[in-house]
Structures are given as structure tokens and as C-alpha cells.
Amino acid sequence: MKKIFIVLLCLPFVMLGQDTKVILPGVEQKKEEVKKPSEFKKKLKREFKFSTFYVAFNGNNSVSDVTSYSVTDGLTSTRTSTPYDYSAVFGIRKIQRFGYEPNIQNRFKNGTENSFSDAATIGSKSKGFEYLFELDYRRQQGKSFLSQDHFIRYIADKYVLKVEYLEDAFADINYFESSQRYRHKFNRKFSVNVGAVQRISEPYGFDPLADWILQTGDIHFTNLAIEEMGYGVDFSDVDNIQYLNPAGNVVATSTEVWEAVVIPQVLSDYVARERALLPQKWEYSLVLGFDYYYYSKDFWLHSWGNLLPYHLKSDKQFSYHKYNGGNWIDYSGGLVFGYRFTKSLGIFTEGKYHKYWNRSWYDFSMGVNFIIL
């Protein structure tokens, strides 16, 4: 009896130490398969790693209300209010920061930051993809603007590839650009590049009013308003000439008001309409560029430049060669400079400049910082 009792005490430990899975004869055991992610998913995840997606709404008051006075029929006043300014920004970016740029990992991005180095041909990343997709809709002093900048670039030791779409509402510029450049590195700081650029845009330089200019240099604005924009003139009463808009409403009862008030708006509407009807055009250009970057704790200098000295001639109707009288030079560049004289005193200068088709847009910042220790 004692032996049986000892066997019963040991039985639970024996059972717990055994594999309780029962395998029936003739039935093969299936191995659990772990599905591995595809190479495409791995690469896609790697390219989006450390990228930042941001949505932000920023606002502030606009100019103060303006009061206008009139004494035509006694003293009267009119108060004009301008709605508040705001910006709504949507974007995703993956651009490795340069040494002089602040680290934004520990603070939120609101879309108002201005990174001049985004316009550089070559980024801080030694090799691989970088990208920016940003949409900026804003209202400023009662006027609405839509600006956007989207680009993807691939940086390698021997070449740089980039595609970009830019719309700057403040500069009234809108184009798509792609470039392929061979890159020669003299050292870790300085490199030059040469290649080709393809751009598509509206035919900047075309003047819709050119056909209406007389030999005297004046413009036949009344004929333009009547023939193109649907305005009319009623001469039935010589002493009371009336100028009518396309809807038949009287907009002026004197030549002075017609020329000073109505005609400027007619010309503006006509030019905007004709520009909207113009076809997009391609241009193929040679590009030469350079990039220099040096950074230390107390001194940094980053500069880049692009020169487009030659453009293939096209026989198309809206070729810029016709408006410019031949080849022309487009260029862009940027500079970021900073120097700390002491732990307390430092200066900085930052800016970028573009000139395409004789149209310029730029921004800059400079100043002095003094920290009281």
C-alpha cells in the first residue's frame, strides 16, 4: 500500500513533464508558417522611417479697421474691416537636417518654419531618397493664396536626380521641373554638378495686350473692352454718355471715370483670362551647379547655386525665345551663414533667390543674437 501511495504522489510530476499533444498515426503534423514581409514592404517602411507628417492651422489678426469719411451729402463715414489672417498647412517631409538647423524631434512642427536649405540641390543625406510634400493655403489681408511645394530627390556619390512641382502664389509662379545631374566631389565639403533640366509651365513672357498696342505706344482699350470683354457705350445722348458692363448695367457716365476706374479692371480681367487659356509648354535646358557645406560649432557656411545658360530653341508659337529675342540666363542660389564670436554674441545670414523667365522670387533673414549669461 505504501508503494502505491508513493507512485500516486509522483504521477502528477511525471505527467507535467510529458508532451500532452497526441499525434494520430498516419496524420502529418503541420508546421506553423510565419509570413515574412516582402522586400517591397521592407524598403517602403525604411523610406518612410523618420519622416514627419504634419497638419497645422495658424491665425492672427489682420490690419486694423479703416474708417473712410465723405462730405458729399453731409459728413458720413464708412468702416472697412479686414478678416483675420490664417494659414492651413498640410505636409509630409523626410529631409535630413544640416548641422546648423535646430533639432525639431522634441517639439511640434506647425508649418510656419522656414528652412532655406530645402531649396539646396544636394541635401545633408549622403545617399538615398529625400522628399517634401507641402500644401499651404492662407488668407492675408483679405486675399486668399494657395502655395505648394512637392519634390523627391535621390542623392548618390556620382549623380543627383530630382523632380519638383512648385506653385508660389505670392510670386505668381507655377512650374514642374525635373533634372538629372552628374556630380563630381572634390572633397566632403565642395562638389560641382552638370546636367539637363526639363520644365513645363505657362509661356511666361507672352503679353496678351501686345496686339492691342498702337504705333504711338498707347492701347486701344475701349475697342478691347467692347470686342473682347462685352462692354458697351451708349452715345444716344451726347451730353450723357453711358458706359455699360456685359450685363447691361451702367458702370460709368463720364470718360474720366471709364478710363480711371473701369478700364484698369477690364485690362486685368482680360490678361487673366488670356493667361488661363494659354497652353503649357516644355523647355529643355543645360544646368551647371555647385554646392558647398562646412559646419562647426562656432562657424557654418552652406551655399549652392544653379545656372541655366542655354535652352533648346523651339519653333512653337509661345516659345520664350520669341519674347526674349534669343537665349537667356536663368539662375538660382542660396546662402546660410552663421558665426559665433563668443558664447554670447553671434550673427547669421540666410536667404535664397530664384530668377526664371525674368521672374524673381526670394526670401532672406539676417540678424544679430546676444545672450546675457
XYZ file of C-alpha atoms in Angstrom:
373
model
C 0.000 0.000 0.000
C 2.852 2.319 0.835
C 4.430 1.744 -2.585
C 1.170 2.521 -4.337
C 0.818 5.785 -2.380
C 4.350 6.900 -3.429
C 3.570 6.121 -7.090
C 0.391 8.221 -6.922
C 2.342 11.172 -5.448
C 4.912 11.045 -8.275
C 2.357 10.677 -11.063
C 1.438 14.433 -11.376
C 5.095 15.413 -11.747
C 5.618 12.788 -14.416
C 2.527 13.916 -16.344
C 3.518 17.586 -16.212
C 6.906 16.707 -17.644
C 5.433 14.935 -20.669
C 4.224 16.333 -24.005
C 0.455 16.001 -23.856
C -0.042 16.504 -27.635
C -1.456 13.392 -29.199
C -0.299 12.511 -32.709
C -2.556 10.126 -34.520
C -0.862 7.624 -36.750
C -0.979 8.462 -40.456
C -1.540 12.213 -39.850
C 1.370 14.527 -40.586
C 1.969 17.390 -38.199
C 1.763 20.843 -39.869
C 4.441 23.336 -39.007
C 3.348 26.875 -38.175
C 4.402 29.167 -41.011
C 5.457 32.721 -40.128
C 4.768 35.044 -43.029
C 7.741 37.276 -43.622
C 7.215 40.811 -45.000
C 8.109 41.241 -48.647
C 11.205 43.113 -49.733
C 8.998 45.875 -51.146
C 7.319 46.424 -47.764
C 10.692 46.468 -46.051
C 12.016 49.122 -48.432
C 8.801 51.149 -48.197
C 8.948 51.124 -44.397
C 12.603 52.132 -44.498
C 11.897 55.124 -46.780
C 9.104 56.423 -44.532
C 11.020 55.870 -41.319
C 11.771 59.160 -39.508
C 9.511 61.131 -41.882
C 7.189 63.729 -40.335
C 3.542 64.209 -41.243
C 2.027 67.498 -40.090
C -1.295 69.344 -40.241
C -1.485 72.798 -38.686
C -3.782 75.813 -38.586
C -2.295 79.178 -37.658
C -4.068 82.519 -37.363
C -3.684 86.105 -36.256
C -5.478 89.425 -36.618
C -5.052 91.323 -39.872
C -4.714 95.093 -40.353
C -6.957 97.161 -38.120
C -10.299 98.518 -39.312
C -10.111 101.567 -41.582
C -12.596 104.439 -41.397
C -13.267 106.479 -44.556
C -15.038 109.850 -44.497
C -17.164 111.634 -47.108
C -18.698 115.129 -47.187
C -20.643 114.817 -50.463
C -24.054 114.683 -48.778
C -23.046 115.782 -45.348
C -20.455 114.090 -43.193
C -20.646 110.305 -43.480
C -18.218 107.590 -42.513
C -17.641 104.063 -43.723
C -15.801 101.460 -41.690
C -13.908 98.754 -43.585
C -12.940 95.600 -41.715
C -10.382 93.072 -42.936
C -10.947 89.446 -41.848
C -8.272 87.788 -39.743
C -5.242 86.196 -41.388
C -4.730 82.450 -41.244
C -2.815 79.603 -42.815
C -3.689 75.930 -43.106
C -0.656 73.739 -43.788
C -0.572 70.045 -44.708
C 2.637 68.196 -45.384
C 4.961 65.243 -45.044
C 8.723 65.533 -45.191
C 11.843 63.479 -44.831
C 14.872 65.716 -45.214
C 17.910 65.113 -43.062
C 18.732 68.298 -41.233
C 22.041 70.120 -41.574
C 24.176 70.769 -38.517
C 23.098 74.408 -38.227
C 19.379 73.551 -38.224
C 17.562 73.128 -34.889
C 16.530 69.672 -33.799
C 12.721 69.525 -34.062
C 12.277 65.976 -32.776
C 11.241 67.193 -29.336
C 8.796 69.900 -30.469
C 5.807 70.095 -32.745
C 6.028 71.336 -36.329
C 3.412 73.992 -37.189
C 4.261 74.586 -40.849
C 5.451 78.175 -40.387
C 9.113 77.187 -40.119
C 11.216 78.445 -42.998
C 14.017 76.056 -43.896
C 16.181 77.734 -46.530
C 18.192 74.577 -47.071
C 15.145 72.833 -48.592
C 15.974 74.676 -51.819
C 19.522 73.284 -51.967
C 20.338 70.930 -54.824
C 22.077 68.422 -52.554
C 20.856 67.627 -49.062
C 22.711 66.631 -45.936
C 21.973 62.956 -46.519
C 24.970 61.181 -48.031
C 22.879 58.785 -50.125
C 19.239 57.884 -50.701
C 15.797 59.429 -51.114
C 14.542 62.653 -49.586
C 11.148 64.210 -50.152
C 8.811 67.049 -49.277
C 5.079 67.365 -49.980
C 3.565 70.551 -48.594
C 0.315 72.394 -49.295
C -0.151 75.877 -47.828
C -3.495 77.696 -48.060
C -3.585 81.097 -46.433
C -5.560 84.320 -46.240
C -3.595 87.533 -45.869
C -5.211 90.978 -45.591
C -8.429 89.640 -47.094
C -6.822 87.878 -50.079
C -6.500 84.102 -50.387
C -3.399 82.331 -51.694
C -2.585 78.703 -52.422
C 1.073 77.716 -52.471
C 2.584 74.271 -52.688
C 5.973 72.654 -52.989
C 6.448 68.946 -53.697
C 9.726 67.258 -54.546
C 11.559 63.948 -54.477
C 15.306 63.716 -54.915
C 17.787 60.875 -54.921
C 21.359 61.629 -53.913
C 24.283 59.417 -54.882
C 28.049 59.857 -54.968
C 28.129 60.407 -58.732
C 24.699 61.794 -59.583
C 21.600 63.596 -58.301
C 18.039 63.091 -59.588
C 15.154 65.372 -58.670
C 11.555 66.104 -59.658
C 9.682 69.096 -58.242
C 6.382 70.898 -58.584
C 6.318 74.473 -57.267
C 3.457 76.951 -57.020
C 4.219 80.254 -55.292
C 1.055 82.361 -55.199
C 2.850 85.446 -53.874
C 5.361 85.432 -56.746
C 2.747 84.290 -59.300
C 4.946 81.423 -60.472
C 3.909 77.845 -61.205
C 6.010 75.128 -62.879
C 7.122 71.494 -62.892
C 10.826 70.688 -63.111
C 12.916 67.538 -63.404
C 16.705 67.349 -63.508
C 19.423 64.747 -63.967
C 22.925 65.796 -62.939
C 26.368 64.254 -62.862
C 28.112 65.141 -59.619
C 31.833 65.491 -59.018
C 33.002 65.685 -55.397
C 36.324 67.421 -54.783
C 36.096 66.644 -51.074
C 33.458 66.242 -48.359
C 32.637 69.959 -48.479
C 32.593 71.006 -52.132
C 31.076 69.483 -55.260
C 30.002 70.622 -58.715
C 27.308 69.217 -60.971
C 26.263 69.407 -64.608
C 23.254 68.021 -66.393
C 19.895 68.648 -68.002
C 16.694 70.276 -66.785
C 13.196 69.863 -68.185
C 10.494 72.363 -67.211
C 6.839 72.731 -68.038
C 4.949 75.950 -67.344
C 2.708 78.538 -68.894
C 4.516 80.665 -71.522
C 5.868 83.384 -69.249
C 6.799 86.446 -71.270
C 3.742 86.371 -73.507
C 1.845 89.688 -73.316
C -1.864 89.370 -74.188
C -2.072 93.167 -74.613
C 0.654 93.344 -77.275
C -1.835 93.024 -80.158
C -3.817 96.000 -78.872
C -0.942 98.469 -78.639
C -0.998 101.205 -81.277
C 2.040 102.577 -83.096
C 2.003 105.534 -80.723
C 2.525 103.184 -77.786
C -0.998 103.705 -76.470
C -3.514 100.902 -76.130
C -6.920 100.848 -77.797
C -8.613 99.932 -74.525
C -12.187 100.902 -75.440
C -12.183 98.625 -78.501
C -10.717 95.821 -76.378
C -13.446 96.276 -73.762
C -16.181 96.189 -76.402
C -14.863 93.440 -78.708
C -13.308 91.089 -76.172
C -14.991 91.685 -72.820
C -18.577 92.517 -73.828
C -18.764 96.114 -72.629
C -20.772 98.727 -74.487
C -21.063 102.502 -74.923
C -24.379 104.386 -75.316
C -23.934 107.581 -77.342
C -27.700 108.240 -77.781
C -27.433 111.276 -75.519
C -24.277 113.210 -76.354
C -24.477 115.115 -73.090
C -24.922 111.943 -71.050
C -22.677 109.159 -72.417
C -23.125 105.886 -70.617
C -20.683 103.005 -70.384
C -22.279 99.586 -69.827
C -20.860 96.332 -68.472
C -21.600 92.932 -70.125
C -24.789 92.629 -68.010
C -26.086 95.955 -69.391
C -25.626 97.899 -66.169
C -24.195 101.430 -66.217
C -20.671 101.463 -64.768
C -19.578 104.977 -65.771
C -21.219 108.182 -67.009
C -18.042 110.020 -67.929
C -14.875 109.265 -69.865
C -12.778 110.164 -66.818
C -14.426 107.503 -64.639
C -14.365 104.995 -67.510
C -10.608 105.369 -68.001
C -9.615 105.725 -64.342
C -11.854 103.105 -62.711
C -13.366 100.660 -65.204
C -10.610 100.180 -67.794
C -7.887 99.057 -65.307
C -10.187 96.255 -64.138
C -11.095 95.377 -67.749
C -7.424 95.029 -68.691
C -6.691 92.958 -65.587
C -9.609 90.606 -66.311
C -8.587 90.274 -69.966
C -4.963 89.400 -69.160
C -6.065 86.851 -66.523
C -8.488 85.253 -68.992
C -5.953 85.025 -71.796
C -3.271 83.616 -69.488
C -5.670 80.913 -68.328
C -6.236 79.897 -71.971
C -2.532 79.589 -72.812
C -1.171 76.050 -73.296
C 1.566 74.647 -71.084
C 4.982 74.421 -72.743
C 8.116 72.316 -72.252
C 11.632 73.727 -72.109
C 14.897 71.779 -72.161
C 17.928 73.455 -70.639
C 21.546 72.894 -69.657
C 22.309 73.334 -65.952
C 25.578 73.943 -64.102
C 25.721 73.978 -60.333
C 27.803 73.808 -57.190
C 27.288 73.008 -53.515
C 29.487 73.882 -50.531
C 28.860 72.910 -46.918
C 31.010 73.408 -43.843
C 29.847 73.203 -40.259
C 31.428 73.591 -36.857
C 30.017 74.613 -33.503
C 31.027 78.269 -33.910
C 31.010 78.715 -37.693
C 28.978 77.330 -40.583
C 28.647 78.136 -44.244
C 26.307 76.482 -46.707
C 25.960 77.831 -50.242
C 24.620 76.482 -53.519
C 23.942 77.813 -56.988
C 22.414 76.793 -60.316
C 22.952 78.390 -63.717
C 20.856 77.621 -66.805
C 22.804 79.373 -69.602
C 21.397 77.563 -72.643
C 17.898 76.482 -73.676
C 16.961 74.446 -76.722
C 15.197 76.608 -79.253
C 11.635 75.709 -80.117
C 9.585 76.850 -83.100
C 6.363 76.678 -81.145
C 4.109 79.732 -81.069
C 4.650 80.542 -77.404
C 8.370 79.790 -77.166
C 10.149 82.106 -74.727
C 12.898 82.570 -77.331
C 10.457 84.726 -79.328
C 9.606 87.014 -76.418
C 13.188 87.285 -75.229
C 14.834 87.622 -78.642
C 17.019 84.514 -78.268
C 18.671 82.597 -75.427
C 18.581 83.885 -71.878
C 20.037 83.024 -68.470
C 18.065 81.591 -65.562
C 19.666 81.088 -62.166
C 19.014 80.332 -58.511
C 21.063 80.093 -55.367
C 21.139 80.220 -51.620
C 23.329 81.048 -48.646
C 23.234 80.061 -44.983
C 25.929 81.645 -42.808
C 26.452 81.804 -39.069
C 29.320 82.856 -36.788
C 29.649 82.906 -33.012
C 32.152 85.487 -31.809
C 31.719 84.426 -28.185
C 29.297 82.299 -26.174
C 27.056 85.364 -26.032
C 27.441 87.098 -29.407
C 26.680 85.726 -32.865
C 25.482 86.799 -36.310
C 23.593 84.986 -39.070
C 22.512 85.463 -42.682
C 20.147 83.173 -44.597
C 18.421 83.512 -47.936
C 17.574 82.070 -51.323
C 16.888 83.642 -54.701
C 15.297 82.440 -57.959
C 15.059 84.051 -61.353
C 13.281 82.087 -64.101
C 11.864 83.644 -67.283
C 12.747 87.092 -65.945
C 10.501 86.480 -62.927
C 12.080 86.713 -59.472
C 11.099 85.346 -56.077
C 13.210 85.291 -52.947
C 13.277 85.445 -49.166
C 16.016 86.201 -46.658
C 16.749 86.671 -42.988
C 19.690 88.238 -41.143
C 20.434 89.452 -37.686
C 22.463 89.507 -34.502
C 21.944 87.397 -31.391
C 23.260 88.364 -27.939
C 22.694 86.086 -24.973
C 23.139 87.501 -21.471
C 24.952 84.866 -19.422
